[in-house]
Amino acid sequence: MARAEPRRRRDGRSTRALALAASLALTACGDGPGGRAVIAADPGPLPPPVYPETWRPQFHFTPERNWMNDPNGLVYYQGEYHLFYQFEPDRPILLFMHWGHAVSRDLAHWEHLPIALRPTLADGLVFSGSAVVDRANTSGLCEGADPADPSCLVAIFTHFGPPGLTQKQSVAVSQDRGRTWELYPGNPVLPNPGTPDFRDPKVFWHAPTARWIMVLAVGDHVEFYGSANLLDWTDLSAFGPAGVTDGLWECPDLFELPVAGAPGETRWILQVDYNPGFLAGFSGGQYFVGDFDGATFTPEHTDIRRVDGGADFYAAQSWSDAPGGRRIWIAWMSDWRYALAVPTTPWRGAMTIPREVGLARRDGHTVLVQQPAAELKALRHRRIASERNRRVEDRSSLLDGIQGDTLEIVAAIRPEGATRVGLRVRVGEGEATTIGYDVSAGRLYVDRRNAGTSAFNPAFAARHEALMPLRDGLLDLRVFVDWSSVEVFADGGAVVLTDLIFPSPESRGLELFSEGGAATVVSVEVHEVASIWRGSEASASGRRPTGPRP
């Protein structure tokens, strides 16, 4: 089989633009009540960053250099979480797409590995897709020497190229834990049927029917295919249009989850991304709760349900074969309206933190909940503030003197007489990002209109919100603040907002606020978060990049 390496896929561009890119590529080949805790064993300040560039995320995954978008091929295998991703290795814009590659043993610290899949003249560019562990060697492609474990990794992804610059599904195999890949000589395994948008395969093993299932984005709907061997695919059914129906569906995911508090009860979640113009005008994701019988998906609701109420959560994909049956996903943290213009260098593109997803009941409905992966608690460097049972009014002095640009904040607030309550993070001279709750509107919001740099796109300076009735009159928040992002989890993870921000490095203040009346801070804790990059582990070469490549 021909040696392959990853090529990156596009999202949010027209087929015509993709065709142009492809043609170019192929021719160019101790709390005390009411008081602040005193920390007895202070580990001291955070060490200097390995990646010191302005706005470089410290605990979110980024490529060393150049462009990154969709997460791809998420799979757990032999002790490692694999993160492949759409990657342009030579430019800070999407064009000649590869699959980049990184691995982690703890979902927090990542090791960059060489490019996994590259475009070829014969097959075209490498767009998004998935990867699976072929444990029983159903494909016949595994060449393992251990009879007790004949498994290998198989990637199923979209090639975009000849003939006629079409999208079709291909396969590659790795015999060495994902370090090198070979293209299947019989590609494509699913040729294009004559439609311009035919991409982003998500593949998983469906035990009740003893076959592989592929979910594929096809214009304004998804299609389901089945296979016994990952190579020969049969059309099963389609779902959609539904929910948001104008524009393209992309990057689907489908999985089964237990319903919290209902022993033995499960539902299937179908997640699809929508681009362009999702609801409030930006790209985003929607999900459907329902049933999947191995051939057909049947939803149990018709209302539109957003995966994330912020602007910067796209192309979420979950890890296959995660230990303990956990369902963990990660997403590209950007928005197609301005993704090509964000003012970062020498890289462009970041992932969200990994999130564990589940199902819960809210007001008689089964809803998706997301929580930061438990492994991220290990990144807490030190607790720098802790308050309980304190009354606040206006701009409270409760957190005066507390500063930081990599923070985890856990708070519970009763609005009581207030009309708005919340936090301001990355506060500085004329700058702040507001995470608030509007009591009368019943909405949680992130306001980044004064967060910092925003002139690169007129759509960036905005407020994003989500409907969220308070439960028992209590606002619960878990907030992650990095050098260029905020991620807000509320109502037990049923409401999440993710937004990029680009504040001045000097803007490091933190405030609690209550408007229109007093509120009670039931509890608030603030933790410094350590960098995920540790010395030479920050790069495959051990170097510390500090500026653009010449």
Coordinates of C-alpha atoms in Angstrom, one line a residue:
M1 CA 0.0 0.0 0.0
A2 CA 1.1 3.5 -0.7
R3 CA 2.6 5.4 2.3
A4 CA 0.2 8.2 3.4
E5 CA 0.4 11.2 5.6
P6 CA -2.4 13.5 6.7
R7 CA -3.8 16.3 4.7
R8 CA -6.2 18.8 6.2
R9 CA -9.9 19.3 5.5
R10 CA -11.8 22.5 5.1
D11 CA -14.9 23.6 6.9
G12 CA -17.1 26.6 6.1
R13 CA -15.9 27.2 2.5
S14 CA -17.9 26.8 -0.6
T15 CA -17.3 23.8 -2.9
R16 CA -16.0 26.1 -5.5
A17 CA -13.4 27.5 -3.1
L18 CA -12.5 23.9 -2.2
A19 CA -12.1 23.0 -5.8
L20 CA -9.7 25.8 -6.3
A21 CA -7.7 24.8 -3.3
A22 CA -7.6 21.2 -4.5
S23 CA -6.5 22.1 -8.0
L24 CA -3.8 24.3 -6.6
A25 CA -2.7 21.6 -4.2
L26 CA -2.6 18.9 -6.8
T27 CA -0.6 20.9 -9.2
A28 CA 1.8 22.2 -6.5
C29 CA 1.8 19.2 -4.6
G30 CA -8.9 25.9 54.5
D31 CA -11.8 28.1 54.2
G32 CA -13.3 29.9 57.1
P33 CA -16.9 31.0 56.9
G34 CA -17.0 34.5 55.3
G35 CA -13.3 34.7 54.8
R36 CA -10.5 34.1 52.3
A37 CA -8.6 30.9 52.6
V38 CA -4.9 31.0 53.5
I39 CA -3.0 28.3 51.6
A40 CA -0.5 26.7 53.9
A41 CA 1.7 25.0 51.3
D42 CA 2.1 27.5 48.4
P43 CA 3.7 25.9 45.4
G44 CA 4.8 29.4 44.2
P45 CA 4.2 31.2 41.0
L46 CA 3.7 29.4 37.7
P47 CA 6.9 28.6 35.8
P48 CA 7.7 30.6 32.6
P49 CA 5.6 29.4 29.6
V50 CA 7.1 27.0 27.1
Y51 CA 5.0 28.8 24.4
P52 CA 5.2 32.5 25.3
E53 CA 3.7 34.1 22.2
T54 CA 0.9 36.6 22.8
W55 CA -2.5 34.8 23.1
R56 CA -1.0 31.4 22.9
P57 CA -3.3 29.1 24.9
Q58 CA -1.5 27.5 27.9
F59 CA -3.8 24.6 28.6
H60 CA -5.6 24.2 25.3
F61 CA -4.1 22.2 22.4
T62 CA -2.6 24.2 19.6
P63 CA -0.3 23.2 16.7
E64 CA 3.3 24.5 17.0
R65 CA 2.8 26.5 13.8
N66 CA 0.4 27.4 11.1
W67 CA -3.3 26.4 10.5
M68 CA -5.4 23.9 12.4
N69 CA -9.2 23.3 12.4
D70 CA -11.4 20.1 12.9
P71 CA -10.4 17.4 15.3
N72 CA -10.2 14.1 13.4
G73 CA -9.7 10.4 14.1
L74 CA -10.2 10.5 17.8
V75 CA -9.5 7.1 19.2
Y76 CA -8.0 5.5 22.4
Y77 CA -5.5 2.7 21.8
Q78 CA -3.0 1.0 23.9
G79 CA -2.9 3.7 26.6
E80 CA -2.9 6.7 24.3
Y81 CA -5.6 9.2 23.3
H82 CA -5.0 10.1 19.7
L83 CA -5.9 13.5 18.4
F84 CA -5.6 13.9 14.7
Y85 CA -6.6 17.2 13.2
Q86 CA -7.0 19.2 10.0
F87 CA -3.6 20.8 9.4
E88 CA -1.9 23.1 6.9
P89 CA 1.8 22.6 7.9
D90 CA 3.2 25.5 5.8
R91 CA 0.7 28.3 6.0
P92 CA -1.6 30.0 8.7
I93 CA -4.6 29.5 6.4
L94 CA -6.4 26.4 5.3
L95 CA -5.3 25.3 1.9
F96 CA -3.3 22.1 1.4
M97 CA -4.9 20.0 4.2
H98 CA -3.2 17.2 6.1
W99 CA -3.9 15.2 9.2
G100 CA -1.7 16.5 12.1
H101 CA -1.2 14.2 15.0
A102 CA -0.7 14.3 18.8
V103 CA -1.1 11.8 21.6
S104 CA -1.9 12.1 25.3
R105 CA -2.0 9.6 28.2
D106 CA -4.1 11.9 30.4
L107 CA -6.2 14.2 28.2
A108 CA -4.3 17.2 29.5
H109 CA -0.6 17.0 28.3
W110 CA 0.0 16.4 24.6
E111 CA 2.9 15.2 22.6
H112 CA 3.2 16.5 19.0
L113 CA 3.9 13.7 16.5
P114 CA 4.8 13.8 12.8
I115 CA 2.1 14.4 10.2
A116 CA 0.0 11.3 9.8
L117 CA -1.7 11.7 6.4
R118 CA -0.7 13.8 3.4
P119 CA -2.5 14.6 0.1
T120 CA -1.5 12.7 -3.0
L121 CA -1.8 13.5 -6.7
A122 CA -3.8 10.4 -7.2
D123 CA -6.3 10.8 -4.4
G124 CA -6.4 14.5 -3.5
L125 CA -6.6 16.4 -0.2
V126 CA -7.2 14.7 3.1
F127 CA -10.3 16.1 4.8
S128 CA -12.0 15.2 8.1
G129 CA -12.9 11.7 9.3
S130 CA -12.5 9.2 12.1
A131 CA -10.4 6.3 13.3
V132 CA -11.3 3.0 14.9
V133 CA -9.6 0.0 16.5
D134 CA -10.2 -2.9 14.3
R135 CA -9.9 -5.4 17.1
A136 CA -10.9 -8.5 15.2
N137 CA -9.2 -7.6 12.0
T138 CA -12.5 -7.4 10.2
S139 CA -10.8 -5.4 7.4
G140 CA -8.1 -8.0 6.8
L141 CA -5.6 -5.1 6.9
C142 CA -4.1 -5.7 10.3
E143 CA -0.7 -7.5 10.3
G144 CA -0.2 -7.8 14.0
A145 CA 2.4 -10.4 15.1
D146 CA 0.5 -11.2 18.3
P147 CA -2.3 -13.8 17.7
A148 CA -3.9 -12.7 21.0
D149 CA -4.2 -9.1 19.7
P150 CA -4.7 -8.9 15.9
S151 CA -5.8 -5.3 16.1
C152 CA -4.7 -2.3 14.2
L153 CA -5.8 1.3 13.7
V154 CA -7.9 2.1 10.7
A155 CA -8.7 5.7 9.6
I156 CA -11.8 6.4 7.5
F157 CA -11.7 9.9 6.0
T158 CA -12.7 12.1 3.0
H159 CA -10.4 12.5 0.1
F160 CA -11.1 15.6 -2.1
G161 CA -9.6 15.4 -5.5
P162 CA -9.6 13.4 -8.8
P163 CA -11.6 12.5 -10.6
G164 CA -13.4 15.8 -11.1
L165 CA -12.5 17.2 -7.7
T166 CA -15.1 15.2 -5.9
Q167 CA -15.4 14.1 -2.2
K168 CA -15.2 10.3 -1.6
Q169 CA -14.3 8.2 1.4
S170 CA -11.0 6.4 1.8
V171 CA -9.2 4.2 4.3
A172 CA -5.7 4.1 5.7
V173 CA -4.2 1.6 8.2
S174 CA -1.5 1.8 10.9
Q175 CA 0.3 -1.2 12.3
D176 CA 2.5 0.8 14.8
R177 CA 0.1 2.6 17.1
G178 CA -0.7 5.4 14.7
R179 CA 2.9 6.5 14.0
T180 CA 2.9 5.7 10.3
W181 CA 0.0 5.1 7.9
E182 CA -0.5 3.3 4.6
L183 CA -3.3 4.0 2.2
Y184 CA -5.6 1.2 1.2
P185 CA -4.9 0.4 -2.5
G186 CA -8.6 -0.1 -3.2
N187 CA -9.6 3.5 -2.3
P188 CA -12.1 5.0 -2.4
V189 CA -14.2 2.6 -0.3
L190 CA -17.2 4.8 -0.8
P191 CA -17.2 6.6 -4.2
N192 CA -19.0 9.9 -4.7
P193 CA -22.6 9.3 -5.9
G194 CA -22.8 12.6 -7.7
T195 CA -23.2 15.1 -4.9
P196 CA -20.9 18.0 -4.2
D197 CA -21.0 17.7 -0.4
F198 CA -20.2 14.1 0.7
R199 CA -17.8 14.1 3.6
D200 CA -16.7 13.8 7.3
P201 CA -17.4 10.1 8.0
K202 CA -17.9 9.1 11.6
V203 CA -17.5 5.3 12.0
F204 CA -18.1 3.1 15.0
W205 CA -18.8 -0.6 15.8
H206 CA -22.5 -1.3 16.4
A207 CA -22.5 -4.5 18.5
P208 CA -26.3 -5.4 18.3
T209 CA -26.0 -5.7 14.5
A210 CA -22.4 -6.8 14.4
R211 CA -21.3 -4.3 11.8
W212 CA -19.6 -1.0 11.4
I213 CA -21.8 2.1 11.0
M214 CA -20.8 5.2 9.1
V215 CA -22.5 8.6 9.5
L216 CA -21.8 10.9 6.7
A217 CA -22.7 14.6 6.1
V218 CA -24.4 15.1 2.8
G219 CA -25.5 18.7 2.2
D220 CA -28.4 19.4 4.5
H221 CA -28.7 15.9 6.0
V222 CA -26.8 12.9 7.1
E223 CA -26.7 9.4 5.6
F224 CA -26.0 6.1 7.4
Y225 CA -24.0 3.2 5.9
G226 CA -23.2 -0.3 7.2
S227 CA -20.2 -2.5 6.6
A228 CA -18.8 -5.8 7.9
N229 CA -15.2 -5.0 7.0
L230 CA -14.7 -1.2 6.8
L231 CA -14.2 -1.6 3.0
D232 CA -17.6 -2.5 1.5
W233 CA -20.4 -0.2 2.5
T234 CA -24.2 -0.4 2.1
D235 CA -26.6 2.5 2.2
L236 CA -29.0 2.1 5.2
S237 CA -31.0 5.3 5.6
A238 CA -30.9 9.1 5.9
F239 CA -31.9 11.7 8.5
G240 CA -32.7 15.3 7.8
P241 CA -33.2 18.1 7.0
A242 CA -34.2 18.9 10.6
G243 CA -33.6 21.6 13.1
V244 CA -31.5 24.2 11.4
T245 CA -32.1 23.5 7.7
D246 CA -30.5 26.2 5.6
G247 CA -26.8 25.7 4.9
L248 CA -24.5 22.7 5.1
W249 CA -24.3 20.0 7.7
E250 CA -20.8 18.9 8.6
C251 CA -18.8 16.7 11.0
P252 CA -21.5 14.4 12.4
D253 CA -21.1 12.2 15.5
L254 CA -23.4 9.5 16.8
F255 CA -23.2 7.7 20.2
E256 CA -25.4 6.1 22.9
L257 CA -25.4 7.5 26.5
P258 CA -27.1 6.5 29.7
V259 CA -29.6 8.9 31.2
A260 CA -28.5 10.2 34.6
G261 CA -31.0 9.2 37.3
A262 CA -32.8 6.6 35.2
P263 CA -31.1 3.2 35.6
G264 CA -31.0 1.1 32.5
E265 CA -32.3 4.0 30.3
T266 CA -30.3 5.2 27.3
R267 CA -30.6 7.5 24.4
W268 CA -28.7 8.1 21.2
I269 CA -27.2 11.6 20.5
L270 CA -26.7 12.7 16.9
Q271 CA -24.5 15.8 16.8
V272 CA -24.1 17.8 13.5
D273 CA -22.4 21.1 12.8
Y274 CA -24.0 23.7 10.8
N275 CA -22.3 26.3 8.6
P276 CA -22.7 29.1 7.8
G277 CA -24.9 31.4 9.8
F278 CA -26.0 29.2 12.7
L279 CA -29.0 30.8 14.4
A280 CA -27.3 34.0 15.7
G281 CA -25.2 34.3 12.5
F282 CA -22.3 32.1 13.3
S283 CA -21.2 28.5 12.6
G284 CA -22.1 26.0 15.4
G285 CA -23.5 22.7 16.4
Q286 CA -26.9 21.2 17.1
Y287 CA -27.9 17.9 18.6
F288 CA -30.8 15.5 18.4
V289 CA -31.8 13.1 21.1
G290 CA -33.4 9.9 19.9
D291 CA -33.0 6.2 19.1
F292 CA -30.8 4.3 16.6
D293 CA -31.6 0.7 15.8
G294 CA -28.5 0.0 13.7
A295 CA -30.0 1.4 10.5
T296 CA -32.3 4.3 11.2
F297 CA -32.1 7.3 13.6
T298 CA -35.4 8.4 15.1
P299 CA -35.5 11.7 17.0
E300 CA -37.8 12.3 20.0
H301 CA -38.0 16.1 19.6
T302 CA -38.3 18.7 16.9
D303 CA -36.9 21.8 18.7
I304 CA -33.5 23.2 17.9
R305 CA -30.9 22.3 20.6
R306 CA -27.5 24.0 20.4
V307 CA -24.4 22.1 21.6
D308 CA -22.8 25.3 22.8
G309 CA -24.2 28.9 23.2
G310 CA -20.9 30.6 22.4
A311 CA -19.4 31.4 19.0
D312 CA -16.3 29.3 19.1
F313 CA -17.2 25.6 19.4
Y314 CA -17.3 23.7 16.1
A315 CA -16.7 20.2 14.6
A316 CA -16.9 18.3 18.0
Q317 CA -15.8 14.7 17.8
S318 CA -15.7 12.1 20.5
W319 CA -13.0 9.5 21.3
S320 CA -13.8 5.9 20.3
D321 CA -12.9 3.2 22.8
A322 CA -12.3 5.5 25.7
P323 CA -11.6 3.6 29.0
G324 CA -14.5 2.9 31.3
G325 CA -17.1 3.5 28.6
R326 CA -16.7 7.3 29.0
R327 CA -17.8 9.6 26.1
I328 CA -15.3 12.4 25.8
W329 CA -15.2 15.0 23.0
I330 CA -13.2 18.0 21.9
A331 CA -13.9 20.7 19.3
W332 CA -12.2 23.3 17.2
M333 CA -12.4 26.6 19.1
S334 CA -13.2 29.1 16.4
D335 CA -15.9 30.5 14.0
W336 CA -15.7 30.5 10.2
R337 CA -16.7 34.2 10.1
Y338 CA -13.2 35.2 11.3
A339 CA -11.2 32.0 11.7
L340 CA -8.8 33.0 8.9
A341 CA -8.2 36.4 10.5
V342 CA -7.6 35.8 14.2
P343 CA -4.5 37.8 15.2
T344 CA -2.3 34.9 16.4
T345 CA 1.1 34.0 15.2
P346 CA 2.9 31.7 14.3
W347 CA -0.1 29.4 14.8
R348 CA -3.8 29.8 14.0
G349 CA -6.4 27.5 15.6
A350 CA -7.0 25.9 19.0
M351 CA -9.0 23.1 20.5
T352 CA -11.4 23.4 23.4
I353 CA -10.6 21.5 26.6
P354 CA -11.8 17.9 26.5
R355 CA -15.3 17.5 27.8
E356 CA -17.1 14.4 29.2
V357 CA -20.7 14.3 27.8
G358 CA -23.8 12.8 29.3
L359 CA -27.5 13.0 29.5
A360 CA -29.7 14.5 32.2
R361 CA -33.4 15.4 32.7
R362 CA -34.4 19.1 32.6
D363 CA -38.0 20.1 32.8
G364 CA -39.2 16.8 31.5
H365 CA -36.7 16.7 28.6
T366 CA -33.6 14.6 28.1
V367 CA -30.7 17.0 27.4
L368 CA -27.0 16.9 26.7
V369 CA -24.7 17.9 29.5
Q370 CA -21.0 18.6 29.2
Q371 CA -18.4 18.7 32.0
P372 CA -14.6 19.4 31.8
A373 CA -12.8 16.1 31.7
A374 CA -11.9 15.1 35.3
E375 CA -8.3 14.8 34.4
L376 CA -8.0 18.6 34.1
K377 CA -8.2 19.0 37.9
A378 CA -4.6 17.8 37.9
L379 CA -3.7 21.1 36.2
R380 CA -4.8 23.1 39.2
H381 CA -1.5 24.7 40.3
R382 CA -2.7 26.4 43.4
R383 CA -5.9 27.9 44.9
I384 CA -5.5 31.7 45.0
A385 CA -8.9 32.6 46.5
S386 CA -11.8 31.0 48.4
E387 CA -14.9 32.7 49.8
R388 CA -18.1 31.5 51.3
N389 CA -21.4 33.1 52.3
R390 CA -20.6 36.7 51.3
R391 CA -22.9 39.5 50.3
V392 CA -21.9 41.4 47.2
E393 CA -23.3 44.6 45.6
D394 CA -22.2 46.5 42.5
R395 CA -18.6 45.8 41.7
S396 CA -17.6 43.8 44.7
S397 CA -14.1 44.1 46.3
L398 CA -14.4 40.4 47.3
L399 CA -11.7 39.4 44.8
D400 CA -9.6 42.5 44.9
G401 CA -5.9 41.7 44.3
I402 CA -6.7 38.3 42.7
Q403 CA -5.2 38.2 39.2
G404 CA -4.4 35.6 36.6
D405 CA -4.6 34.7 33.0
T406 CA -4.9 31.0 33.3
L407 CA -7.7 30.3 35.8
E408 CA -10.4 27.9 36.8
I409 CA -13.2 29.5 38.7
V410 CA -15.9 27.6 40.5
A411 CA -18.8 29.7 41.9
A412 CA -22.3 29.4 43.2
I413 CA -24.3 32.7 43.5
R414 CA -27.9 33.5 44.6
P415 CA -29.0 36.6 42.7
E416 CA -31.7 37.4 45.3
G417 CA -32.4 41.2 44.7
A418 CA -30.0 41.6 41.8
T419 CA -31.0 42.0 38.2
R420 CA -27.6 40.8 36.9
V421 CA -24.8 38.9 38.6
G422 CA -21.6 37.3 37.5
L423 CA -17.8 37.6 36.9
R424 CA -15.5 39.8 34.9
V425 CA -12.3 38.2 33.8
R426 CA -9.1 39.4 32.2
V427 CA -9.9 42.9 33.6
G428 CA -7.5 45.7 32.7
E429 CA -7.3 49.2 31.3
G430 CA -10.6 49.6 29.5
E431 CA -10.9 45.8 29.0
A432 CA -12.9 43.0 30.6
T433 CA -14.8 39.9 29.5
T434 CA -18.1 39.6 31.3
I435 CA -19.7 36.3 32.3
G436 CA -23.1 37.2 33.6
Y437 CA -26.7 36.1 34.3
D438 CA -29.6 38.3 33.4
V439 CA -32.3 37.4 36.0
S440 CA -35.3 38.9 34.3
A441 CA -34.4 37.4 30.9
G442 CA -33.3 34.1 32.4
R443 CA -30.2 34.1 30.2
L444 CA -26.6 33.3 30.8
Y445 CA -24.2 35.3 28.6
V446 CA -20.6 36.1 27.7
D447 CA -20.0 39.6 26.7
R448 CA -16.7 40.2 24.8
R449 CA -17.4 43.6 23.3
N450 CA -14.7 45.1 25.5
A451 CA -12.5 42.0 25.8
G452 CA -9.6 43.4 23.9
T453 CA -8.5 43.2 20.2
S454 CA -11.5 42.8 17.9
A455 CA -10.9 45.0 14.8
F456 CA -9.8 42.0 12.7
N457 CA -13.5 41.2 12.1
P458 CA -16.7 43.3 12.7
A459 CA -18.6 40.3 13.9
F460 CA -16.2 39.5 16.7
A461 CA -17.1 42.1 19.4
A462 CA -20.4 40.6 20.5
R463 CA -22.4 39.2 23.3
H464 CA -23.5 35.5 23.2
E465 CA -26.2 34.1 25.4
A466 CA -28.3 31.0 26.2
L467 CA -31.6 30.5 27.9
M468 CA -31.1 29.0 31.3
P469 CA -33.8 29.1 34.1
L470 CA -32.1 28.9 37.5
R471 CA -32.5 25.7 39.5
D472 CA -33.5 26.4 43.1
G473 CA -32.5 30.1 42.6
L474 CA -28.8 29.2 42.4
L475 CA -26.4 30.2 39.6
D476 CA -23.6 27.5 39.4
L477 CA -20.6 28.3 37.3
R478 CA -17.4 26.6 36.3
V479 CA -15.2 28.9 34.2
F480 CA -11.9 28.2 32.4
V481 CA -9.9 31.3 31.4
D482 CA -6.8 30.9 29.2
W483 CA -4.7 33.5 27.4
S484 CA -7.2 33.8 24.5
S485 CA -10.5 32.0 25.6
V486 CA -13.2 31.5 28.1
E487 CA -15.3 28.4 28.5
V488 CA -18.3 28.6 30.8
F489 CA -20.2 25.6 32.2
A490 CA -23.5 26.1 34.1
D491 CA -26.6 24.2 35.3
G492 CA -24.5 21.1 35.7
G493 CA -23.2 21.4 32.2
A494 CA -26.6 21.7 30.5
V495 CA -25.6 25.2 29.3
V496 CA -22.1 25.9 28.0
L497 CA -20.6 28.9 26.3
T498 CA -17.2 29.0 24.5
D499 CA -15.7 32.2 23.2
L500 CA -12.3 33.4 22.0
I501 CA -11.0 36.6 23.5
F502 CA -7.8 38.6 22.7
P503 CA -7.1 40.8 25.8
S504 CA -3.9 42.7 26.5
P505 CA -1.4 40.5 28.4
E506 CA -1.5 43.1 31.2
S507 CA -5.3 42.5 31.7
R508 CA -5.3 40.0 34.4
G509 CA -7.8 41.2 36.9
L510 CA -10.9 39.3 38.3
E511 CA -14.1 40.8 39.7
L512 CA -17.5 39.6 41.0
F513 CA -20.4 41.9 40.3
S514 CA -24.1 42.3 41.3
E515 CA -26.3 44.9 39.6
G516 CA -29.7 46.2 40.7
G517 CA -29.4 44.9 44.2
A518 CA -27.4 42.6 46.5
A519 CA -26.6 38.9 45.9
T520 CA -25.1 36.2 48.0
V521 CA -21.9 34.4 46.9
V522 CA -22.6 31.0 48.4
S523 CA -19.1 29.9 47.4
V524 CA -16.3 30.9 45.0
E525 CA -12.9 29.3 44.5
V526 CA -10.2 30.5 42.1
H527 CA -7.4 28.2 40.9
E528 CA -4.4 29.0 38.8
V529 CA -4.1 26.5 36.0
A530 CA -0.7 25.2 35.0
S531 CA 0.5 24.9 31.4
I532 CA 0.0 21.6 29.6
W533 CA 3.4 22.0 27.9
R534 CA 6.3 20.6 29.9
G535 CA 9.8 21.4 28.7
S536 CA 10.9 19.4 25.7
E537 CA 7.5 17.6 25.6
A538 CA 6.1 20.8 24.1
S539 CA 7.4 19.8 20.7
A540 CA 8.6 16.7 18.8
S541 CA 12.0 18.4 18.4
G542 CA 12.3 19.7 21.9
R543 CA 12.7 23.3 20.8
R544 CA 10.7 26.2 22.1
P545 CA 9.2 28.3 19.3
T546 CA 9.0 32.0 20.1
G547 CA 8.1 33.6 16.8
P548 CA 7.2 33.2 13.2
R549 CA 9.1 30.9 11.0
P550 CA 11.4 32.9 8.6

